[in-house]
């Protein structure tokens, strides 16, 4: 499952932990509207982490109700776009995102061969 605690809890927790510092450091650079949106995004990550932490018995499975709540909050997070790139870089150094926020994959390694170009001759 893509929303399993094993897969999602740690990255969500790390983003939630990084957000207050990022908000403080970038407050002066953001418009009031952008700052409010980032605060809302941070609140969404906090809700997600709390849902995962409800399983304090050590269980990594989520109930149907928890899954529905996770879907709701994940959709809310997406409404605000990707987390700030500085936060992404602290939890996933070297990860590059395209214009739409999708991770760029370099499956073949070896440089900047564009699409359609094969590094093998």
Coordinates of C-alpha atoms in Angstrom, one line a residue:
X1 CA 0.0 0.0 0.0
X2 CA 1.3 3.4 -1.0
X3 CA 0.1 5.0 2.2
X4 CA 1.4 2.4 4.6
X5 CA 3.0 3.6 7.8
X6 CA 6.2 1.8 6.9
X7 CA 6.6 3.7 3.6
X8 CA 5.2 7.2 4.5
X9 CA 5.5 7.9 8.2
X10 CA 9.2 8.8 8.4
X11 CA 9.2 11.2 5.3
X12 CA 6.0 12.9 6.5
X13 CA 7.4 13.3 10.0
X14 CA 10.7 14.7 8.6
X15 CA 8.8 17.2 6.5
X16 CA 6.6 18.2 9.5
X17 CA 9.7 18.6 11.7
X18 CA 11.5 20.8 9.1
X19 CA 8.6 23.1 8.4
X20 CA 8.6 25.4 11.4
X21 CA 12.3 26.4 10.8
X22 CA 11.6 26.9 7.1
X23 CA 8.6 29.1 7.8
X24 CA 10.6 31.2 10.3
X25 CA 13.6 31.5 7.9
X26 CA 11.5 32.4 4.8
X27 CA 8.7 34.5 6.4
X28 CA 10.1 37.8 5.1
X29 CA 10.5 36.4 1.6
X30 CA 6.8 35.3 1.2
X31 CA 3.7 37.3 0.6
X32 CA 1.1 37.1 3.4
X33 CA -1.0 34.8 1.1
X34 CA 2.0 32.5 0.4
X35 CA 2.9 32.3 4.1
X36 CA -0.6 31.4 5.0
X37 CA -0.7 28.7 2.4
X38 CA 2.6 27.2 3.7
X39 CA 1.2 27.3 7.2
X40 CA -1.9 25.4 6.0
X41 CA 0.4 22.9 4.2
X42 CA 2.4 22.4 7.4
X43 CA -0.8 21.8 9.4
X44 CA -1.8 19.1 6.8
X45 CA 1.6 17.3 7.4
X46 CA 1.0 17.5 11.2
X47 CA -2.4 15.9 10.8
X48 CA -0.9 13.1 8.7
X49 CA 1.8 12.4 11.2
X50 CA -0.8 12.3 14.0
X51 CA -2.9 9.8 12.1
X52 CA 0.2 7.5 11.7
X53 CA 1.1 8.0 15.4
X54 CA -2.3 6.8 16.6
X55 CA -1.0 3.3 16.2
X56 CA 1.2 3.5 19.3
X57 CA 1.0 -0.2 19.9
X58 CA 3.7 -0.7 17.4
X59 CA 1.4 -1.8 14.6
X60 CA 2.2 -0.6 11.1
X61 CA -1.3 -1.3 9.7
X62 CA -3.9 1.4 9.3
X63 CA -7.6 1.0 9.7
X64 CA -10.1 1.9 7.0
X65 CA -11.0 5.1 8.9
X66 CA -7.3 6.0 9.1
X67 CA -6.9 5.4 5.4
X68 CA -9.8 7.6 4.6
X69 CA -8.4 10.4 6.9
X70 CA -4.9 9.9 5.2
X71 CA -6.5 10.2 1.8
X72 CA -8.2 13.4 2.8
X73 CA -5.1 15.0 4.3
X74 CA -2.9 13.9 1.4
X75 CA -5.3 15.5 -1.0
X76 CA -5.2 18.7 1.0
X77 CA -1.4 18.7 1.0
X78 CA -1.4 18.3 -2.8
X79 CA -3.7 21.4 -3.1
X80 CA -0.7 23.4 -1.8
X81 CA 1.8 21.8 -4.2
X82 CA 5.2 20.4 -3.3
X83 CA 6.8 21.1 0.1
X84 CA 9.5 23.8 -0.2
X85 CA 12.5 22.5 -2.2
X86 CA 14.8 23.3 0.8
X87 CA 12.9 20.8 2.9
X88 CA 12.9 18.2 0.2
X89 CA 16.7 18.6 -0.2
X90 CA 17.2 18.0 3.6
X91 CA 15.3 14.8 3.6
X92 CA 16.2 13.6 0.1
X93 CA 19.6 15.2 -0.9
X94 CA 20.2 15.2 -4.6
X95 CA 16.5 14.6 -5.5
X96 CA 15.5 16.8 -8.4
X97 CA 12.0 17.7 -9.2
X98 CA 10.6 18.8 -12.6
X99 CA 8.3 21.8 -13.1
X100 CA 5.3 19.8 -12.0
X101 CA 7.0 18.5 -8.8
X102 CA 7.6 15.0 -10.1
X103 CA 11.0 13.5 -9.2
X104 CA 13.4 13.4 -12.2
X105 CA 14.8 9.9 -12.7
X106 CA 18.2 9.4 -14.3
X107 CA 17.8 5.7 -15.0
X108 CA 20.9 5.3 -17.1
X109 CA 23.3 7.6 -15.2
X110 CA 26.2 9.3 -17.0
X111 CA 25.2 12.8 -17.7
X112 CA 22.6 15.0 -19.4
X113 CA 21.6 12.9 -22.4
X114 CA 18.2 14.3 -23.2
X115 CA 15.1 12.3 -24.1
X116 CA 15.6 10.2 -27.1
X117 CA 19.3 10.2 -26.9
X118 CA 21.0 7.0 -25.9
X119 CA 24.4 7.1 -24.2
X120 CA 25.4 3.8 -25.8
X121 CA 26.8 4.0 -29.4

